[in-house]
Amino acid sequence: QVQLVESGGGSVQSGGSLRLSCAANGYAYTYDTYCMGWFRQVPGKEREGVAVISRDGNTNYAESVKGRFTISQDKAKNTLYLQMSSLKPEDTAQYYCAAGRCLLLEDYCMDYWGKGTLVTISS
């Protein structure tokens, strides 16, 4: 069973930066966990994919974050990261770490989810 724990959320001003981390237990990147990613959700809206990375390093980003966010992984530490820069108020959301089977920014690709960490961007 894959277990994911996010950290690094907080409140920053517009234009600032944050780095989110997701600590995965040893079952991450097994045969049924091809990729890991970050999703976000604002109350009252559907969860959306932000960035996904495969086991071999291929990435996929939402258009809204391209050039501002960078997803990376340290497989030796079983840790996933999301470096967020040039943050905007519209980036405010609960951010979730996920692990799954494909590189699409879709919920159905993911089988395991963390509980989330809150990111708040003030203008």
Short mmCIF file of N, CA and C in Angstrom, two decimals:
data_model
loop_
_atom_site.label_atom_id
_atom_site.label_comp_id
_atom_site.label_asym_id
_atom_site.label_seq_id
_atom_site.Cartn_x
_atom_site.Cartn_y
_atom_site.Cartn_z
N GLN A 1 0.84 -1.18 0.00
CA GLN A 1 0.00 0.00 0.00
C GLN A 1 0.89 1.25 0.00
N VAL A 2 0.67 2.09 -0.99
CA VAL A 2 1.44 3.33 -1.08
C VAL A 2 0.86 4.36 -0.12
N GLN A 3 1.72 5.00 0.62
CA GLN A 3 1.30 6.08 1.52
C GLN A 3 2.06 7.35 1.15
N LEU A 4 1.33 8.46 1.07
CA LEU A 4 1.89 9.73 0.62
C LEU A 4 1.59 10.81 1.65
N VAL A 5 2.61 11.60 1.99
CA VAL A 5 2.43 12.66 2.97
C VAL A 5 3.03 13.95 2.42
N GLU A 6 2.18 14.95 2.22
CA GLU A 6 2.63 16.23 1.68
C GLU A 6 3.10 17.17 2.79
N SER A 7 3.99 18.08 2.42
CA SER A 7 4.42 19.14 3.32
C SER A 7 4.88 20.32 2.49
N GLY A 8 5.06 21.47 3.15
CA GLY A 8 5.60 22.63 2.47
C GLY A 8 4.60 23.70 2.10
N GLY A 9 3.34 23.43 2.33
CA GLY A 9 2.34 24.45 2.04
C GLY A 9 2.47 25.63 2.99
N GLY A 10 1.80 26.72 2.64
CA GLY A 10 1.84 27.90 3.49
C GLY A 10 1.26 29.09 2.77
N SER A 11 1.51 30.25 3.33
CA SER A 11 0.99 31.50 2.76
C SER A 11 2.14 32.37 2.30
N VAL A 12 2.07 32.83 1.07
CA VAL A 12 3.08 33.74 0.53
C VAL A 12 2.38 34.80 -0.31
N GLN A 13 3.11 35.86 -0.58
CA GLN A 13 2.56 36.93 -1.41
C GLN A 13 2.72 36.59 -2.89
N SER A 14 1.90 37.22 -3.67
CA SER A 14 1.98 37.05 -5.12
C SER A 14 3.40 37.34 -5.61
N GLY A 15 3.88 36.48 -6.49
CA GLY A 15 5.25 36.61 -6.99
C GLY A 15 6.26 35.80 -6.23
N GLY A 16 5.86 35.26 -5.10
CA GLY A 16 6.75 34.48 -4.26
C GLY A 16 6.90 33.05 -4.72
N SER A 17 7.62 32.27 -3.91
CA SER A 17 7.90 30.88 -4.24
C SER A 17 7.63 29.98 -3.04
N LEU A 18 7.32 28.74 -3.35
CA LEU A 18 7.16 27.69 -2.35
C LEU A 18 7.64 26.38 -2.96
N ARG A 19 8.09 25.49 -2.11
CA ARG A 19 8.40 24.13 -2.57
C ARG A 19 7.61 23.14 -1.75
N LEU A 20 6.82 22.36 -2.45
CA LEU A 20 6.07 21.30 -1.81
C LEU A 20 6.86 20.00 -1.88
N SER A 21 6.72 19.20 -0.84
CA SER A 21 7.35 17.88 -0.82
C SER A 21 6.30 16.82 -0.56
N CYS A 22 6.54 15.64 -1.08
CA CYS A 22 5.66 14.50 -0.85
C CYS A 22 6.53 13.30 -0.51
N ALA A 23 6.42 12.87 0.73
CA ALA A 23 7.18 11.71 1.16
C ALA A 23 6.35 10.45 0.92
N ALA A 24 6.92 9.54 0.17
CA ALA A 24 6.25 8.28 -0.14
C ALA A 24 6.92 7.14 0.61
N ASN A 25 6.11 6.17 0.98
CA ASN A 25 6.73 5.02 1.63
C ASN A 25 7.36 4.10 0.59
N GLY A 26 7.92 3.03 1.02
CA GLY A 26 8.73 2.20 0.13
C GLY A 26 7.98 1.53 -0.99
N TYR A 27 6.65 1.57 -0.97
CA TYR A 27 5.89 0.92 -2.03
C TYR A 27 5.72 1.80 -3.27
N ALA A 28 6.16 3.05 -3.18
CA ALA A 28 6.07 3.91 -4.35
C ALA A 28 7.00 3.39 -5.44
N TYR A 29 6.65 3.66 -6.68
CA TYR A 29 7.42 3.23 -7.83
C TYR A 29 7.55 1.71 -7.91
N THR A 30 6.53 1.02 -7.50
CA THR A 30 6.49 -0.42 -7.75
C THR A 30 5.92 -0.63 -9.15
N TYR A 31 5.67 -1.88 -9.49
CA TYR A 31 5.25 -2.20 -10.84
C TYR A 31 3.94 -1.54 -11.23
N ASP A 32 3.09 -1.24 -10.24
CA ASP A 32 1.79 -0.64 -10.58
C ASP A 32 1.76 0.85 -10.32
N THR A 33 2.89 1.46 -10.05
CA THR A 33 2.94 2.89 -9.80
C THR A 33 3.96 3.49 -10.75
N TYR A 34 3.49 3.86 -11.92
CA TYR A 34 4.37 4.32 -12.98
C TYR A 34 4.73 5.79 -12.84
N CYS A 35 3.86 6.56 -12.23
CA CYS A 35 4.11 7.99 -12.16
C CYS A 35 3.61 8.57 -10.85
N MET A 36 4.06 9.78 -10.58
CA MET A 36 3.59 10.53 -9.42
C MET A 36 3.30 11.96 -9.86
N GLY A 37 2.41 12.60 -9.14
CA GLY A 37 2.06 13.93 -9.58
C GLY A 37 1.44 14.78 -8.49
N TRP A 38 1.18 16.02 -8.89
CA TRP A 38 0.54 17.00 -8.02
C TRP A 38 -0.77 17.45 -8.66
N PHE A 39 -1.79 17.49 -7.83
CA PHE A 39 -3.10 17.98 -8.23
C PHE A 39 -3.51 19.06 -7.23
N ARG A 40 -4.48 19.87 -7.60
CA ARG A 40 -4.94 20.90 -6.67
C ARG A 40 -6.44 21.08 -6.79
N GLN A 41 -7.02 21.59 -5.70
CA GLN A 41 -8.47 21.78 -5.68
C GLN A 41 -8.83 23.00 -4.85
N VAL A 42 -9.72 23.78 -5.41
CA VAL A 42 -10.30 24.92 -4.73
C VAL A 42 -11.71 24.53 -4.31
N PRO A 43 -12.14 24.90 -3.13
CA PRO A 43 -13.50 24.55 -2.70
C PRO A 43 -14.54 24.96 -3.74
N GLY A 44 -15.42 24.01 -4.07
CA GLY A 44 -16.47 24.29 -5.04
C GLY A 44 -16.07 24.01 -6.47
N LYS A 45 -14.81 23.65 -6.69
CA LYS A 45 -14.35 23.35 -8.04
C LYS A 45 -13.79 21.94 -8.10
N GLU A 46 -13.70 21.43 -9.32
CA GLU A 46 -13.14 20.10 -9.50
C GLU A 46 -11.63 20.12 -9.29
N ARG A 47 -11.12 19.00 -8.85
CA ARG A 47 -9.67 18.87 -8.70
C ARG A 47 -9.03 18.89 -10.10
N GLU A 48 -7.89 19.55 -10.21
CA GLU A 48 -7.21 19.63 -11.50
C GLU A 48 -5.77 19.17 -11.37
N GLY A 49 -5.28 18.58 -12.44
CA GLY A 49 -3.90 18.14 -12.47
C GLY A 49 -2.96 19.32 -12.67
N VAL A 50 -1.87 19.33 -11.94
CA VAL A 50 -0.88 20.40 -12.03
C VAL A 50 0.36 19.93 -12.77
N ALA A 51 0.93 18.83 -12.32
CA ALA A 51 2.15 18.31 -12.94
C ALA A 51 2.29 16.84 -12.58
N VAL A 52 2.81 16.08 -13.52
CA VAL A 52 3.02 14.65 -13.33
C VAL A 52 4.40 14.28 -13.85
N ILE A 53 5.04 13.33 -13.19
CA ILE A 53 6.35 12.86 -13.62
C ILE A 53 6.37 11.34 -13.61
N SER A 54 6.96 10.75 -14.63
CA SER A 54 7.01 9.30 -14.71
C SER A 54 8.26 8.79 -14.00
N ARG A 55 8.29 7.48 -13.85
CA ARG A 55 9.43 6.85 -13.19
C ARG A 55 10.74 7.17 -13.91
N ASP A 56 10.68 7.32 -15.25
CA ASP A 56 11.90 7.60 -16.00
C ASP A 56 12.10 9.08 -16.30
N GLY A 57 11.31 9.94 -15.65
CA GLY A 57 11.58 11.37 -15.71
C GLY A 57 10.80 12.18 -16.71
N ASN A 58 9.92 11.57 -17.47
CA ASN A 58 9.07 12.35 -18.37
C ASN A 58 8.07 13.16 -17.55
N THR A 59 7.78 14.36 -18.04
CA THR A 59 6.89 15.24 -17.28
C THR A 59 5.73 15.74 -18.13
N ASN A 60 4.71 16.17 -17.44
CA ASN A 60 3.52 16.75 -18.07
C ASN A 60 3.01 17.83 -17.15
N TYR A 61 2.80 19.04 -17.70
CA TYR A 61 2.37 20.18 -16.89
C TYR A 61 1.06 20.75 -17.41
N ALA A 62 0.29 21.28 -16.51
CA ALA A 62 -0.88 22.06 -16.91
C ALA A 62 -0.40 23.36 -17.56
N GLU A 63 -1.13 23.82 -18.55
CA GLU A 63 -0.74 25.05 -19.24
C GLU A 63 -0.61 26.22 -18.29
N SER A 64 -1.44 26.25 -17.29
CA SER A 64 -1.48 27.39 -16.37
C SER A 64 -0.24 27.50 -15.49
N VAL A 65 0.56 26.43 -15.42
CA VAL A 65 1.74 26.47 -14.54
C VAL A 65 3.05 26.31 -15.31
N LYS A 66 2.97 26.07 -16.60
CA LYS A 66 4.20 25.89 -17.39
C LYS A 66 5.09 27.11 -17.28
N GLY A 67 6.37 26.86 -17.05
CA GLY A 67 7.33 27.95 -16.91
C GLY A 67 7.42 28.51 -15.50
N ARG A 68 6.48 28.14 -14.65
CA ARG A 68 6.49 28.63 -13.27
C ARG A 68 6.71 27.51 -12.25
N PHE A 69 6.19 26.34 -12.53
CA PHE A 69 6.30 25.21 -11.61
C PHE A 69 7.24 24.16 -12.20
N THR A 70 7.96 23.47 -11.33
CA THR A 70 8.82 22.38 -11.74
C THR A 70 8.61 21.18 -10.84
N ILE A 71 8.28 20.06 -11.44
CA ILE A 71 8.13 18.82 -10.68
C ILE A 71 9.43 18.03 -10.77
N SER A 72 9.81 17.42 -9.66
CA SER A 72 11.03 16.61 -9.65
C SER A 72 10.88 15.51 -8.62
N GLN A 73 11.80 14.58 -8.66
CA GLN A 73 11.72 13.45 -7.75
C GLN A 73 13.10 13.02 -7.32
N ASP A 74 13.17 12.51 -6.11
CA ASP A 74 14.40 11.90 -5.61
C ASP A 74 14.01 10.47 -5.21
N LYS A 75 14.25 9.55 -6.13
CA LYS A 75 13.79 8.19 -5.87
C LYS A 75 14.56 7.52 -4.74
N ALA A 76 15.77 7.93 -4.53
CA ALA A 76 16.55 7.38 -3.41
C ALA A 76 15.91 7.74 -2.08
N LYS A 77 15.26 8.91 -2.04
CA LYS A 77 14.60 9.37 -0.83
C LYS A 77 13.10 9.12 -0.87
N ASN A 78 12.61 8.55 -1.97
CA ASN A 78 11.16 8.34 -2.14
C ASN A 78 10.40 9.64 -1.92
N THR A 79 10.89 10.71 -2.50
CA THR A 79 10.28 12.02 -2.30
C THR A 79 10.02 12.70 -3.63
N LEU A 80 8.84 13.29 -3.73
CA LEU A 80 8.42 14.06 -4.88
C LEU A 80 8.38 15.53 -4.49
N TYR A 81 8.74 16.40 -5.42
CA TYR A 81 8.77 17.83 -5.13
C TYR A 81 7.96 18.60 -6.17
N LEU A 82 7.51 19.77 -5.75
CA LEU A 82 6.93 20.72 -6.68
C LEU A 82 7.47 22.10 -6.30
N GLN A 83 8.38 22.60 -7.13
CA GLN A 83 8.91 23.94 -6.94
C GLN A 83 7.98 24.91 -7.65
N MET A 84 7.43 25.84 -6.89
CA MET A 84 6.46 26.80 -7.44
C MET A 84 7.04 28.20 -7.35
N SER A 85 7.10 28.88 -8.47
CA SER A 85 7.63 30.23 -8.51
C SER A 85 6.62 31.16 -9.19
N SER A 86 6.87 32.46 -9.06
CA SER A 86 5.97 33.46 -9.65
C SER A 86 4.52 33.14 -9.32
N LEU A 87 4.29 32.86 -8.07
CA LEU A 87 2.96 32.44 -7.65
C LEU A 87 1.93 33.54 -7.81
N LYS A 88 0.72 33.13 -8.13
CA LYS A 88 -0.39 34.04 -8.36
C LYS A 88 -1.52 33.69 -7.40
N PRO A 89 -2.39 34.66 -7.10
CA PRO A 89 -3.53 34.35 -6.22
C PRO A 89 -4.36 33.16 -6.72
N GLU A 90 -4.44 33.00 -8.04
CA GLU A 90 -5.23 31.88 -8.57
C GLU A 90 -4.56 30.53 -8.37
N ASP A 91 -3.34 30.51 -7.85
CA ASP A 91 -2.69 29.24 -7.49
C ASP A 91 -3.12 28.78 -6.11
N THR A 92 -3.87 29.59 -5.40
CA THR A 92 -4.36 29.22 -4.07
C THR A 92 -5.25 27.99 -4.17
N ALA A 93 -4.91 26.96 -3.40
CA ALA A 93 -5.65 25.70 -3.46
C ALA A 93 -5.08 24.73 -2.44
N GLN A 94 -5.81 23.65 -2.25
CA GLN A 94 -5.28 22.49 -1.53
C GLN A 94 -4.53 21.66 -2.56
N TYR A 95 -3.27 21.37 -2.29
CA TYR A 95 -2.44 20.61 -3.22
C TYR A 95 -2.28 19.18 -2.73
N TYR A 96 -2.51 18.25 -3.64
CA TYR A 96 -2.45 16.83 -3.31
C TYR A 96 -1.35 16.14 -4.11
N CYS A 97 -0.66 15.26 -3.42
CA CYS A 97 0.30 14.37 -4.06
C CYS A 97 -0.44 13.09 -4.43
N ALA A 98 -0.08 12.51 -5.56
CA ALA A 98 -0.74 11.29 -6.01
C ALA A 98 0.24 10.37 -6.71
N ALA A 99 -0.09 9.09 -6.72
CA ALA A 99 0.72 8.10 -7.42
C ALA A 99 -0.20 7.23 -8.26
N GLY A 100 0.25 6.91 -9.48
CA GLY A 100 -0.65 6.17 -10.34
C GLY A 100 0.02 5.53 -11.53
N ARG A 101 -0.78 5.38 -12.61
CA ARG A 101 -0.42 4.51 -13.71
C ARG A 101 -0.10 5.21 -15.02
N CYS A 102 -0.42 6.51 -15.13
CA CYS A 102 -0.18 7.14 -16.43
C CYS A 102 0.17 8.61 -16.26
N LEU A 103 0.65 9.20 -17.35
CA LEU A 103 1.23 10.53 -17.30
C LEU A 103 0.21 11.64 -17.58
N LEU A 104 -1.04 11.28 -17.63
CA LEU A 104 -2.05 12.30 -17.89
C LEU A 104 -2.41 13.05 -16.62
N LEU A 105 -2.87 14.27 -16.77
CA LEU A 105 -3.25 15.10 -15.63
C LEU A 105 -4.71 14.84 -15.26
N GLU A 106 -5.01 13.58 -15.07
CA GLU A 106 -6.38 13.16 -14.82
C GLU A 106 -6.47 12.33 -13.55
N ASP A 107 -7.53 12.57 -12.80
CA ASP A 107 -7.71 11.81 -11.55
C ASP A 107 -7.70 10.31 -11.77
N TYR A 108 -8.28 9.86 -12.88
CA TYR A 108 -8.43 8.42 -13.09
C TYR A 108 -7.10 7.71 -13.28
N CYS A 109 -6.03 8.48 -13.55
CA CYS A 109 -4.70 7.88 -13.69
C CYS A 109 -4.09 7.53 -12.33
N MET A 110 -4.64 8.12 -11.27
CA MET A 110 -4.01 8.00 -9.97
C MET A 110 -4.77 7.05 -9.06
N ASP A 111 -4.00 6.23 -8.35
CA ASP A 111 -4.59 5.23 -7.46
C ASP A 111 -4.42 5.55 -5.98
N TYR A 112 -3.44 6.38 -5.69
CA TYR A 112 -3.13 6.69 -4.30
C TYR A 112 -3.04 8.20 -4.13
N TRP A 113 -3.53 8.68 -3.00
CA TRP A 113 -3.59 10.12 -2.76
C TRP A 113 -3.13 10.46 -1.35
N GLY A 114 -2.44 11.59 -1.23
CA GLY A 114 -2.15 12.12 0.09
C GLY A 114 -3.33 12.93 0.58
N LYS A 115 -3.20 13.48 1.78
CA LYS A 115 -4.29 14.24 2.37
C LYS A 115 -4.26 15.72 1.98
N GLY A 116 -3.16 16.16 1.41
CA GLY A 116 -3.10 17.52 0.91
C GLY A 116 -2.40 18.50 1.82
N THR A 117 -1.96 19.60 1.21
CA THR A 117 -1.35 20.70 1.94
C THR A 117 -1.87 21.99 1.32
N LEU A 118 -2.17 22.97 2.16
CA LEU A 118 -2.81 24.18 1.69
C LEU A 118 -1.79 25.23 1.27
N VAL A 119 -2.01 25.78 0.10
CA VAL A 119 -1.19 26.89 -0.42
C VAL A 119 -2.10 28.11 -0.59
N THR A 120 -1.70 29.20 0.03
CA THR A 120 -2.48 30.43 -0.05
C THR A 120 -1.60 31.56 -0.57
N ILE A 121 -2.03 32.18 -1.66
CA ILE A 121 -1.26 33.27 -2.27
C ILE A 121 -2.07 34.56 -2.14
N SER A 122 -1.48 35.54 -1.51
CA SER A 122 -2.16 36.81 -1.32
C SER A 122 -1.66 37.83 -2.34
N SER A 123 -2.55 38.72 -2.75
CA SER A 123 -2.18 39.72 -3.76
C SER A 123 -1.57 40.96 -3.12
#
